[in-house]
Amino acid sequence: MSTFTLKLLEETFAIHSLARDVDIPKAVFDAPIFFIAKTYEETSIVLPQTINIMSDEVEKDWQALEVVGPLDFTLTGILSKISTILANEKISIFAISTFDTDYILVKSQNVSLATAALLANDYQII
């Protein structure tokens, strides 16, 4: 499988956990980028750390690497290969997929190590 180009986004992100039935704060929808996931147990919101919302728990200081797309649905192993490279460096990830692409979030203190590992495995970082 060929490797891909990853774009390091400028924003620092926070990952929020909220109750399943909570109303999504308006500030989320005003954000320039955000991700919402709702399950039977909880609601997760990822948005720039500069936007404060009330949540039950929050994990701060995440940076996002976007797999430059759009990606075709027939492609396989994209997240698997990237996550394996980062796991080999003991770097935890938070992965998000959209219709067009994937985002891999890593803690800010691990960005340099993560990008170096990906570059060493023939990924391009822009």
N, CA, C and O atoms as a MOPAC input file, in Angstrom:
PM7 MOZYME 1SCF
protein

 N      0.84000 1    -1.17000 1     0.00000 1
 C      0.00000 1     0.00000 1     0.00000 1
 C      0.89000 1     1.23900 1     0.00000 1
 O      1.89300 1     1.29000 1     0.71200 1
 N      0.52300 1     2.22700 1    -0.79400 1
 C      1.29500 1     3.46000 1    -0.82300 1
 C      0.99900 1     4.29000 1     0.42600 1
 O     -0.02700 1     4.10500 1     1.08100 1
 N      1.89600 1     5.18800 1     0.73600 1
 C      1.68900 1     6.06500 1     1.87700 1
 C      0.99400 1     7.33300 1     1.41900 1
 O      0.82200 1     7.56300 1     0.22200 1
 N      0.60000 1     8.14200 1     2.36700 1
 C     -0.19400 1     9.31900 1     2.09700 1
 C      0.47300 1    10.56400 1     2.64900 1
 O      1.44700 1    10.49000 1     3.39800 1
 N     -0.06700 1    11.70100 1     2.26700 1
 C      0.35700 1    12.98000 1     2.82100 1
 C     -0.53900 1    13.30800 1     4.00500 1
 O     -1.75900 1    13.16100 1     3.93800 1
 N      0.07800 1    13.74900 1     5.07800 1
 C     -0.64600 1    14.15900 1     6.27600 1
 C     -0.45200 1    15.65100 1     6.48000 1
 O      0.64100 1    16.17700 1     6.27000 1
 N     -1.50300 1    16.32500 1     6.88300 1
 C     -1.44100 1    17.75700 1     7.16100 1
 C     -1.59400 1    17.96000 1     8.65800 1
 O     -2.58900 1    17.54300 1     9.25100 1
 N     -0.59200 1    18.61000 1     9.27400 1
 C     -0.66700 1    18.91600 1    10.69900 1
 C     -1.50100 1    20.18100 1    10.86300 1
 O     -1.10400 1    21.25300 1    10.40700 1
 N     -2.65100 1    20.05800 1    11.50900 1
 C     -3.52000 1    21.21100 1    11.70800 1
 C     -2.94900 1    22.12800 1    12.78000 1
 O     -2.26900 1    21.67400 1    13.70100 1
 N     -3.22800 1    23.41200 1    12.65400 1
 C     -2.67700 1    24.41000 1    13.57300 1
 C     -3.32300 1    24.37400 1    14.95300 1
 O     -2.66900 1    24.65200 1    15.95800 1
 N     -4.59400 1    24.03400 1    14.99800 1
 C     -5.32700 1    24.08100 1    16.25600 1
 C     -4.82900 1    23.03200 1    17.25200 1
 O     -4.34100 1    21.96700 1    16.87400 1
 N     -4.96700 1    23.36500 1    18.51800 1
 C     -4.83000 1    22.38500 1    19.58500 1
 C     -6.25200 1    22.03900 1    19.99800 1
 O     -7.08300 1    22.93000 1    20.17100 1
 N     -6.53700 1    20.74800 1    20.15700 1
 C     -7.89900 1    20.29000 1    20.38600 1
 C     -8.11100 1    19.78600 1    21.81000 1
 O     -7.17500 1    19.37700 1    22.49700 1
 N     -9.37900 1    19.83000 1    22.22700 1
 C     -9.82300 1    19.21700 1    23.47500 1
 C    -10.87800 1    18.17900 1    23.11800 1
 O    -11.68700 1    18.38500 1    22.21300 1
 N    -10.86000 1    17.05600 1    23.84100 1
 C    -11.84100 1    15.99600 1    23.64900 1
 C    -12.73800 1    15.98500 1    24.88600 1
 O    -12.28100 1    15.73700 1    26.00300 1
 N    -14.01700 1    16.25800 1    24.66200 1
 C    -14.98400 1    16.37300 1    25.75900 1
 C    -15.89500 1    15.15700 1    25.81800 1
 O    -16.28400 1    14.60700 1    24.78800 1
 N    -16.22900 1    14.74800 1    27.02800 1
 C    -17.22200 1    13.70000 1    27.25300 1
 C    -18.40800 1    14.33000 1    27.96000 1
 O    -18.25100 1    15.02100 1    28.96600 1
 N    -19.60500 1    14.08500 1    27.42000 1
 C    -20.83900 1    14.61700 1    27.98900 1
 C    -21.85700 1    13.49300 1    28.11200 1
 O    -21.68700 1    12.41500 1    27.54200 1
 N    -22.89800 1    13.76000 1    28.85400 1
 C    -23.98200 1    12.78500 1    28.97900 1
 C    -24.60900 1    12.53600 1    27.61200 1
 O    -24.57300 1    13.39800 1    26.73400 1
 N    -25.17200 1    11.36900 1    27.44700 1
 C    -25.77100 1    10.97200 1    26.16600 1
 C    -26.86400 1    11.92600 1    25.71900 1
 O    -26.94900 1    12.25000 1    24.53500 1
 N    -27.69700 1    12.38000 1    26.63500 1
 C    -28.88000 1    13.16500 1    26.28500 1
 C    -28.69100 1    14.67800 1    26.41700 1
 O    -29.67300 1    15.42000 1    26.43600 1
 N    -27.46200 1    15.13600 1    26.50600 1
 C    -27.19200 1    16.56500 1    26.68900 1
 C    -27.44700 1    17.33800 1    25.39100 1
 O    -27.26200 1    16.81300 1    24.29300 1
 N    -27.87300 1    18.58700 1    25.54000 1
 C    -27.98600 1    19.47000 1    24.37900 1
 C    -26.58400 1    19.92800 1    24.00200 1
 O    -25.79700 1    20.31200 1    24.86700 1
 N    -26.27300 1    19.88800 1    22.71400 1
 C    -24.95700 1    20.31000 1    22.23900 1
 C    -24.86200 1    21.83500 1    22.38800 1
 O    -25.72100 1    22.55700 1    21.88100 1
 N    -23.82900 1    22.32900 1    23.07700 1
 C    -23.69300 1    23.77800 1    23.23900 1
 C    -23.54600 1    24.48800 1    21.89100 1
 O    -22.88900 1    23.97900 1    20.98300 1
 N    -24.16200 1    25.66600 1    21.76900 1
 C    -24.11100 1    26.44000 1    20.53500 1
 C    -22.67400 1    26.75600 1    20.12300 1
 O    -22.37100 1    26.81200 1    18.93100 1
 N    -21.79700 1    26.96100 1    21.09000 1
 C    -20.39300 1    27.29200 1    20.78800 1
 C    -19.74300 1    26.22000 1    19.91900 1
 O    -18.84400 1    26.52400 1    19.13600 1
 N    -20.18300 1    24.97800 1    20.04500 1
 C    -19.62400 1    23.89400 1    19.22900 1
 C    -19.89600 1    24.17100 1    17.75200 1
 O    -19.00000 1    24.06200 1    16.91500 1
 N    -21.12900 1    24.52500 1    17.44600 1
 C    -21.52300 1    24.73100 1    16.04800 1
 C    -20.91100 1    25.98800 1    15.44700 1
 O    -20.85300 1    26.12600 1    14.22600 1
 N    -20.45100 1    26.91000 1    16.29900 1
 C    -19.77900 1    28.11900 1    15.83200 1
 C    -18.28300 1    27.89800 1    15.59800 1
 O    -17.61100 1    28.76100 1    15.03300 1
 N    -17.76300 1    26.75600 1    16.02500 1
 C    -16.33300 1    26.46200 1    15.88500 1
 C    -15.97900 1    26.25900 1    14.40900 1
 O    -16.81100 1    25.79600 1    13.62800 1
 N    -14.74700 1    26.60500 1    14.02800 1
 C    -14.34000 1    26.41900 1    12.63500 1
 C    -14.19900 1    24.94400 1    12.24200 1
 O    -14.27700 1    24.60500 1    11.06100 1
 N    -13.99600 1    24.08500 1    13.21600 1
 C    -13.89200 1    22.64000 1    13.00300 1
 C    -14.35000 1    21.96300 1    14.29000 1
 O    -14.00000 1    22.40000 1    15.38700 1
 N    -15.12600 1    20.90500 1    14.15200 1
 C    -15.56000 1    20.14100 1    15.32200 1
 C    -16.00800 1    18.75900 1    14.87800 1
 O    -16.31700 1    18.53300 1    13.70800 1
 N    -16.03700 1    17.83700 1    15.83800 1
 C    -16.48200 1    16.47200 1    15.60200 1
 C    -17.40100 1    16.08200 1    16.75300 1
 O    -17.08300 1    16.33300 1    17.91500 1
 N    -18.53100 1    15.47500 1    16.43800 1
 C    -19.47500 1    15.02400 1    17.45800 1
 C    -19.77400 1    13.54900 1    17.21800 1
 O    -20.03400 1    13.13400 1    16.08800 1
 N    -19.73500 1    12.76700 1    18.28500 1
 C    -20.13400 1    11.35900 1    18.21600 1
 C    -21.07100 1    11.08900 1    19.38900 1
 O    -20.79500 1    11.47300 1    20.52500 1
 N    -22.16600 1    10.43200 1    19.09400 1
 C    -23.12400 1    10.07700 1    20.13700 1
 C    -23.33500 1     8.57000 1    20.10200 1
 O    -23.59400 1     7.99200 1    19.04600 1
 N    -23.22000 1     7.93900 1    21.27200 1
 C    -23.46600 1     6.50100 1    21.38800 1
 C    -24.64200 1     6.29900 1    22.33600 1
 O    -25.27500 1     7.26300 1    22.76600 1
 N    -24.92700 1     5.05600 1    22.65500 1
 C    -25.98600 1     4.76400 1    23.61800 1
 C    -25.60600 1     5.19500 1    25.03000 1
 O    -26.47100 1     5.33800 1    25.89400 1
 N    -24.30100 1     5.40500 1    25.26600 1
 C    -23.83200 1     5.74200 1    26.60600 1
 C    -23.39500 1     7.18700 1    26.79600 1
 O    -23.53400 1     7.72900 1    27.89200 1
 N    -22.87200 1     7.82100 1    25.75400 1
 C    -22.30200 1     9.16500 1    25.95200 1
 C    -22.21700 1     9.93600 1    24.64700 1
 O    -22.44100 1     9.39900 1    23.56100 1
 N    -21.88800 1    11.20800 1    24.78900 1
 C    -21.62600 1    12.08700 1    23.65400 1
 C    -20.18500 1    12.57000 1    23.76700 1
 O    -19.75300 1    13.01300 1    24.83100 1
 N    -19.45200 1    12.48100 1    22.67500 1
 C    -18.08000 1    12.99800 1    22.63000 1
 C    -18.03000 1    14.14900 1    21.64900 1
 O    -18.62100 1    14.10100 1    20.57000 1
 N    -17.31100 1    15.18500 1    22.05000 1
 C    -17.13400 1    16.35900 1    21.18900 1
 C    -15.65000 1    16.70300 1    21.15500 1
 O    -14.99900 1    16.81000 1    22.19500 1
 N    -15.12800 1    16.87300 1    19.94900 1
 C    -13.74900 1    17.30800 1    19.76000 1
 C    -13.81400 1    18.67500 1    19.09300 1
 O    -14.44200 1    18.83300 1    18.04600 1
 N    -13.16300 1    19.65900 1    19.70200 1
 C    -13.14900 1    20.98600 1    19.11500 1
 C    -11.91100 1    21.73600 1    19.57400 1
 O    -11.24200 1    21.32000 1    20.52000 1
 N    -11.60300 1    22.85200 1    18.89900 1
 C    -10.41300 1    23.60400 1    19.29800 1
 C    -10.45400 1    23.93000 1    20.79300 1
 O    -11.49500 1    24.28900 1    21.34300 1
 N     -9.31700 1    23.79600 1    21.41600 1
 C     -9.19600 1    23.98700 1    22.85400 1
 C     -9.53500 1    25.41000 1    23.28300 1
 O     -9.86300 1    25.64400 1    24.44600 1
 N     -9.45900 1    26.34700 1    22.36800 1
 C     -9.77000 1    27.74200 1    22.69100 1
 C    -11.25300 1    27.96100 1    22.93500 1
 O    -11.64400 1    29.01100 1    23.44400 1
 N    -12.08200 1    26.99400 1    22.58400 1
 C    -13.52800 1    27.09600 1    22.77900 1
 C    -13.89300 1    26.29700 1    24.02000 1
 O    -13.70800 1    25.08100 1    24.07000 1
 N    -14.41100 1    26.99400 1    25.01500 1
 C    -14.74400 1    26.35100 1    26.29000 1
 C    -16.21200 1    25.95900 1    26.33200 1
 O    -17.09200 1    26.76800 1    26.04000 1
 N    -16.46600 1    24.71000 1    26.69800 1
 C    -17.83000 1    24.24900 1    26.92900 1
 C    -17.84500 1    23.47800 1    28.24400 1
 O    -16.80800 1    23.00500 1    28.71000 1
 N    -19.01800 1    23.35800 1    28.83000 1
 C    -19.17400 1    22.55400 1    30.03900 1
 C    -19.25700 1    21.08700 1    29.61600 1
 O    -20.02700 1    20.72800 1    28.72600 1
 N    -18.45500 1    20.25100 1    30.26700 1
 C    -18.48600 1    18.82800 1    29.96600 1
 C    -18.18800 1    18.04600 1    31.23900 1
 O    -17.67000 1    18.59200 1    32.21300 1
 N    -18.52500 1    16.75900 1    31.21600 1
 C    -18.28400 1    15.90600 1    32.37800 1
 C    -16.79800 1    15.62300 1    32.56700 1
 O    -16.30100 1    15.57000 1    33.69200 1
 N    -16.10000 1    15.44200 1    31.45200 1
 C    -14.65500 1    15.21400 1    31.45800 1
 C    -14.07200 1    15.87500 1    30.22400 1
 O    -14.76400 1    16.05800 1    29.22200 1
 N    -12.79700 1    16.23400 1    30.30000 1
 C    -12.12800 1    16.81200 1    29.13500 1
 C    -10.67300 1    16.37400 1    29.12100 1
 O    -10.00800 1    16.34700 1    30.15600 1
 N    -10.19300 1    16.03600 1    27.94700 1
 C     -8.77700 1    15.71700 1    27.68900 1
 C     -8.25700 1    16.81100 1    26.78200 1
 O     -8.73300 1    16.96200 1    25.65700 1
 N     -7.29100 1    17.57400 1    27.25100 1
 C     -6.77000 1    18.70300 1    26.47900 1
 C     -5.43000 1    18.36100 1    25.82800 1
 O     -4.83400 1    17.31200 1    26.07100 1
 N     -4.99100 1    19.29400 1    24.99200 1
 C     -3.65600 1    19.26600 1    24.37800 1
 C     -3.47000 1    18.16400 1    23.34400 1
 O     -2.50900 1    17.39800 1    23.41800 1
 N     -4.37900 1    18.07900 1    22.38500 1
 C     -4.28100 1    17.14100 1    21.26800 1
 C     -4.03500 1    17.92000 1    19.98200 1
 O     -4.60400 1    18.99300 1    19.78100 1
 N     -3.19400 1    17.38200 1    19.12100 1
 C     -2.93300 1    17.94700 1    17.79200 1
 C     -3.44000 1    16.94700 1    16.76400 1
 O     -3.41700 1    15.73900 1    16.99800 1
 N     -3.89300 1    17.45100 1    15.63400 1
 C     -4.50000 1    16.58700 1    14.62800 1
 C     -3.65800 1    16.52400 1    13.36000 1
 O     -3.17700 1    17.53800 1    12.85400 1
 N     -3.49600 1    15.31700 1    12.87100 1
 C     -2.91200 1    15.06200 1    11.55600 1
 C     -4.03500 1    14.60300 1    10.64600 1
 O     -4.66700 1    13.57900 1    10.90500 1
 N     -4.28700 1    15.34500 1     9.59100 1
 C     -5.32500 1    15.01300 1     8.62900 1
 C     -4.71200 1    14.24400 1     7.47200 1
 O     -3.72700 1    14.68700 1     6.87900 1
 N     -5.28600 1    13.10300 1     7.15000 1
 C     -4.86600 1    12.37900 1     5.95800 1
 C     -5.45000 1    13.14400 1     4.77700 1
 O     -6.66800 1    13.21700 1     4.61800 1
 N     -4.57400 1    13.71500 1     3.94800 1
 C     -5.04300 1    14.55500 1     2.84700 1
 C     -5.85500 1    13.68800 1     1.89100 1
 O     -5.36400 1    12.68400 1     1.37400 1
 N     -7.07800 1    14.08100 1     1.67000 1
 C     -8.00800 1    13.32300 1     0.84300 1
 C     -8.55500 1    14.19100 1    -0.26500 1
 O     -7.96200 1    15.20800 1    -0.62600 1
 N     -9.68700 1    13.78600 1    -0.80100 1
 C    -10.57300 1    12.75700 1    -0.27900 1
 C    -10.05100 1    11.33800 1    -0.52600 1
 O     -9.32100 1    11.06800 1    -1.47900 1
 N    -10.45800 1    10.45800 1     0.37200 1
 C    -10.06800 1     9.05900 1     0.30300 1
 C    -11.22800 1     8.24000 1    -0.24200 1
 O    -12.38500 1     8.47000 1     0.11000 1
 N    -10.91300 1     7.29800 1    -1.08900 1
 C    -11.92500 1     6.41800 1    -1.66000 1
 C    -12.29200 1     5.34600 1    -0.64000 1
 O    -11.42500 1     4.84800 1     0.07800 1
 N    -13.56000 1     4.99200 1    -0.57400 1
 C    -14.01900 1     3.98200 1     0.37600 1
 C    -13.44000 1     2.59600 1     0.11100 1
 O    -13.51200 1     1.72700 1     0.98000 1
 N    -12.87500 1     2.37400 1    -1.05500 1
 C    -12.28200 1     1.05900 1    -1.34600 1
 C    -10.88400 1     0.91600 1    -0.75700 1
 O    -10.34900 1    -0.19200 1    -0.70200 1
 N    -10.28700 1     2.01500 1    -0.31800 1
 C     -8.95100 1     1.95100 1     0.28400 1
 C     -9.03400 1     1.26000 1     1.64100 1
 O     -9.98700 1     1.46200 1     2.39400 1
 N     -8.03500 1     0.44800 1     1.94100 1
 C     -8.02900 1    -0.26500 1     3.21600 1
 C     -6.69700 1    -0.06700 1     3.93400 1
 O     -5.66400 1     0.16500 1     3.30600 1
 N     -6.74200 1    -0.16400 1     5.25600 1
 C     -5.52600 1    -0.17700 1     6.05800 1
 C     -4.88800 1     1.16300 1     6.33600 1
 O     -3.78800 1     1.20800 1     6.88700 1
 N     -5.53300 1     2.25200 1     5.97600 1
 C     -4.92100 1     3.57400 1     6.16300 1
 C     -4.67900 1     3.84100 1     7.64600 1
 O     -3.54700 1     4.10100 1     8.05500 1
 N     -5.73200 1     3.77800 1     8.44400 1
 C     -5.58600 1     4.01000 1     9.88200 1
 C     -4.74600 1     2.92600 1    10.54200 1
 O     -3.99500 1     3.20400 1    11.47700 1
 N     -4.86700 1     1.70900 1    10.06700 1
 C     -4.11200 1     0.60400 1    10.64200 1
 C     -2.60800 1     0.83800 1    10.51900 1
 O     -1.86400 1     0.65900 1    11.48400 1
 N     -2.17200 1     1.23200 1     9.34400 1
 C     -0.73800 1     1.43100 1     9.13100 1
 C     -0.21500 1     2.60300 1     9.96300 1
 O      0.83700 1     2.50400 1    10.59400 1
 N     -0.95900 1     3.71400 1     9.95800 1
 C     -0.53100 1     4.88900 1    10.72600 1
 C     -0.52800 1     4.57200 1    12.21900 1
 O      0.42100 1     4.91100 1    12.92600 1
 N     -1.58100 1     3.92600 1    12.69700 1
 C     -1.65200 1     3.63200 1    14.13300 1
 C     -0.58500 1     2.62900 1    14.55800 1
 O     -0.09700 1     2.69700 1    15.68700 1
 N     -0.21200 1     1.70000 1    13.67800 1
 C      0.86000 1     0.75100 1    13.99600 1
 C      2.20000 1     1.46500 1    14.12100 1
 O      2.97500 1     1.19100 1    15.03800 1
 N      2.46800 1     2.37900 1    13.19700 1
 C      3.71800 1     3.14600 1    13.26700 1
 C      3.78700 1     3.90600 1    14.58800 1
 O      4.81900 1     3.90400 1    15.25900 1
 N      2.68600 1     4.55400 1    14.95500 1
 C      2.67700 1     5.33800 1    16.19100 1
 C      2.67600 1     4.44100 1    17.42600 1
 O      3.29500 1     4.78500 1    18.43300 1
 N      2.00200 1     3.31100 1    17.37000 1
 C      2.01200 1     2.37900 1    18.50000 1
 C      3.42100 1     1.84800 1    18.75400 1
 O      3.81700 1     1.65300 1    19.90300 1
 N      4.16700 1     1.61600 1    17.69000 1
 C      5.55200 1     1.15800 1    17.84100 1
 C      6.41700 1     2.18000 1    18.56000 1
 O      7.44800 1     1.83500 1    19.13600 1
 N      5.99600 1     3.43600 1    18.52500 1
 C      6.70700 1     4.51000 1    19.24200 1
 C      6.05400 1     4.80500 1    20.59500 1
 O      6.43300 1     5.75300 1    21.28300 1
 N      5.06300 1     3.97700 1    20.96900 1
 C      4.33700 1     4.13900 1    22.24100 1
 C      3.54900 1     5.45700 1    22.28500 1
 O      3.44600 1     6.09200 1    23.33400 1
 N      2.99700 1     5.85600 1    21.13900 1
 C      2.20900 1     7.08100 1    21.03500 1
 C      0.73200 1     6.70300 1    20.92300 1
 O      0.32400 1     6.04200 1    19.96800 1
 N     -0.06200 1     7.12700 1    21.90500 1
 C     -1.50200 1     6.89800 1    21.87600 1
 C     -2.14600 1     7.82800 1    20.85800 1
 O     -1.67100 1     8.93900 1    20.62300 1
 N     -3.23300 1     7.35700 1    20.26000 1
 C     -3.94600 1     8.17300 1    19.28900 1
 C     -5.43000 1     8.22300 1    19.61800 1
 O     -5.95000 1     7.39100 1    20.36100 1
 N     -6.09600 1     9.21700 1    19.04800 1
 C     -7.54700 1     9.31500 1    19.03500 1
 C     -7.89700 1     9.50700 1    17.57500 1
 O     -7.57400 1    10.54500 1    16.99700 1
 N     -8.54600 1     8.53400 1    16.96900 1
 C     -8.81100 1     8.56400 1    15.52400 1
 C    -10.24900 1     8.99400 1    15.24500 1
 O    -11.18200 1     8.62100 1    15.95700 1
 N    -10.39500 1     9.78400 1    14.19500 1
 C    -11.71100 1    10.24300 1    13.75200 1
 C    -11.76700 1    10.06100 1    12.23800 1
 O    -10.82500 1    10.40600 1    11.52400 1
 N    -12.87100 1     9.52100 1    11.76700 1
 C    -13.07000 1     9.38700 1    10.32400 1
 C    -14.26900 1    10.21300 1     9.89100 1
 O    -15.27700 1    10.29300 1    10.59200 1
 N    -14.13900 1    10.82500 1     8.72400 1
 C    -15.24800 1    11.54100 1     8.11000 1
 C    -15.54200 1    10.88200 1     6.76700 1
 O    -14.91300 1     9.88300 1     6.41700 1
 N    -16.46800 1    11.42000 1     6.03000 1
 C    -16.79900 1    10.86900 1     4.72000 1
 C    -15.59200 1    10.90400 1     3.79300 1
 O    -15.35800 1     9.95700 1     3.04300 1
 N    -14.82000 1    11.99500 1     3.83900 1
 C    -13.71500 1    12.19700 1     2.90900 1
 C    -12.34400 1    11.77500 1     3.39900 1
 O    -11.46900 1    11.49300 1     2.58000 1
 N    -12.12200 1    11.72000 1     4.71400 1
 C    -10.75800 1    11.49100 1     5.18600 1
 C    -10.72400 1    10.98600 1     6.62600 1
 O    -11.76100 1    10.73000 1     7.23800 1
 N     -9.51500 1    10.85100 1     7.14600 1
 C     -9.28000 1    10.43300 1     8.52400 1
 C     -8.42600 1    11.48000 1     9.22700 1
 O     -7.62100 1    12.17300 1     8.60600 1
 N     -8.62200 1    11.57600 1    10.52600 1
 C     -7.81900 1    12.45300 1    11.37800 1
 C     -7.23100 1    11.59700 1    12.48400 1
 O     -7.92100 1    10.76500 1    13.07200 1
 N     -5.95300 1    11.80300 1    12.76300 1
 C     -5.27900 1    11.10200 1    13.83800 1
 C     -4.82200 1    12.16100 1    14.82800 1
 O     -3.98500 1    13.00200 1    14.50100 1
 N     -5.36600 1    12.12300 1    16.03000 1
 C     -4.98500 1    13.07400 1    17.05700 1
 C     -3.95800 1    12.44100 1    17.97300 1
 O     -4.10400 1    11.29200 1    18.39000 1
 N     -2.91800 1    13.19900 1    18.28300 1
 C     -1.88900 1    12.76600 1    19.23000 1
 C     -1.68800 1    13.89200 1    20.23900 1
 O     -1.92200 1    15.06000 1    19.93100 1
 N     -1.26400 1    13.54100 1    21.42000 1
 C     -0.99800 1    14.55900 1    22.42800 1
 C      0.08800 1    15.51700 1    21.91600 1
 O      1.02900 1    15.10600 1    21.23700 1
 N     -0.06500 1    16.78300 1    22.25400 1
 C      0.84700 1    17.82000 1    21.75900 1
 C      2.30800 1    17.50000 1    22.03900 1
 O      3.17300 1    17.76200 1    21.20300 1
 N      2.59200 1    16.93100 1    23.22000 1
 C      3.98600 1    16.63500 1    23.56000 1
 C      4.58100 1    15.51900 1    22.70700 1
 O      5.79300 1    15.30800 1    22.72100 1
 N      3.72500 1    14.79600 1    21.95600 1
 C      4.20200 1    13.69700 1    21.11300 1
 C      4.22000 1    14.02800 1    19.62400 1
 O      4.54300 1    13.16200 1    18.81200 1
 N      3.88500 1    15.24800 1    19.25300 1
 C      3.78500 1    15.60500 1    17.83500 1
 C      5.12800 1    15.43500 1    17.12600 1
 O      5.17400 1    14.86400 1    16.03600 1
 N      6.18900 1    15.90300 1    17.70300 1
 C      7.51100 1    15.79400 1    17.05900 1
 C      7.90100 1    14.34400 1    16.85000 1
 O      8.36600 1    13.97800 1    15.77100 1
 N      7.72000 1    13.51700 1    17.85900 1
 C      8.04100 1    12.09300 1    17.74300 1
 C      7.14100 1    11.41500 1    16.71600 1
 O      7.60100 1    10.58500 1    15.93300 1
 N      5.84900 1    11.77200 1    16.72100 1
 C      4.90400 1    11.16600 1    15.78000 1
 C      5.25000 1    11.53700 1    14.34300 1
 O      5.26900 1    10.67200 1    13.46700 1
 N      5.52200 1    12.80800 1    14.09400 1
 C      5.83700 1    13.21900 1    12.72400 1
 C      7.16500 1    12.61500 1    12.27500 1
 O      7.30300 1    12.23200 1    11.11300 1
 N      8.13300 1    12.52500 1    13.16700 1
 C      9.41300 1    11.90900 1    12.80200 1
 C      9.21900 1    10.43500 1    12.43000 1
 O      9.80300 1     9.95500 1    11.45800 1
 N      8.40600 1     9.72800 1    13.20100 1
 C      8.14900 1     8.30700 1    12.91300 1
 C      7.43200 1     8.14400 1    11.58000 1
 O      7.75500 1     7.24100 1    10.80800 1
 N      6.47700 1     8.99700 1    11.30700 1
 C      5.73900 1     8.91200 1    10.04500 1
 C      6.62800 1     9.27900 1     8.86300 1
 O      6.56600 1     8.63100 1     7.81900 1
 N      7.45300 1    10.30800 1     9.01600 1
 C      8.39600 1    10.67600 1     7.95700 1
 C      9.36700 1     9.53500 1     7.66800 1
 O      9.70300 1     9.27800 1     6.51200 1
 N      9.81600 1     8.85000 1     8.72300 1
 C     10.74200 1     7.72600 1     8.55200 1
 C     10.07700 1     6.54500 1     7.83700 1
 O     10.76000 1     5.64500 1     7.35100 1
 N      8.75400 1     6.55500 1     7.77900 1
 C      8.00200 1     5.49900 1     7.11100 1
 C      7.35700 1     6.00800 1     5.81700 1
 O      6.30800 1     5.52600 1     5.38900 1
 N      8.01800 1     6.99300 1     5.21300 1
 C      7.65400 1     7.49900 1     3.87300 1
 C      6.36700 1     8.29100 1     3.78000 1
 O      5.84300 1     8.46200 1     2.68000 1
 N      5.84000 1     8.78000 1     4.88200 1
 C      4.71900 1     9.70900 1     4.83800 1
 C      5.25000 1    11.11800 1     4.61300 1
 O      6.36800 1    11.43400 1     5.02000 1
 N      4.47300 1    11.94500 1     3.98100 1
 C      4.80200 1    13.35200 1     3.83800 1
 C      3.97100 1    14.11900 1     4.84200 1
 O      2.79600 1    13.80900 1     5.03800 1
 N      4.56400 1    15.12000 1     5.48500 1
 C      3.86200 1    15.95900 1     6.45300 1
 C      3.90500 1    17.39400 1     5.93200 1
 O      4.97200 1    17.94100 1     5.65500 1
 N      2.72500 1    17.98500 1     5.80700 1
 C      2.68900 1    19.39100 1     5.37300 1
 C      2.04600 1    20.23500 1     6.45900 1
 O      1.91500 1    21.44900 1     6.30100 1

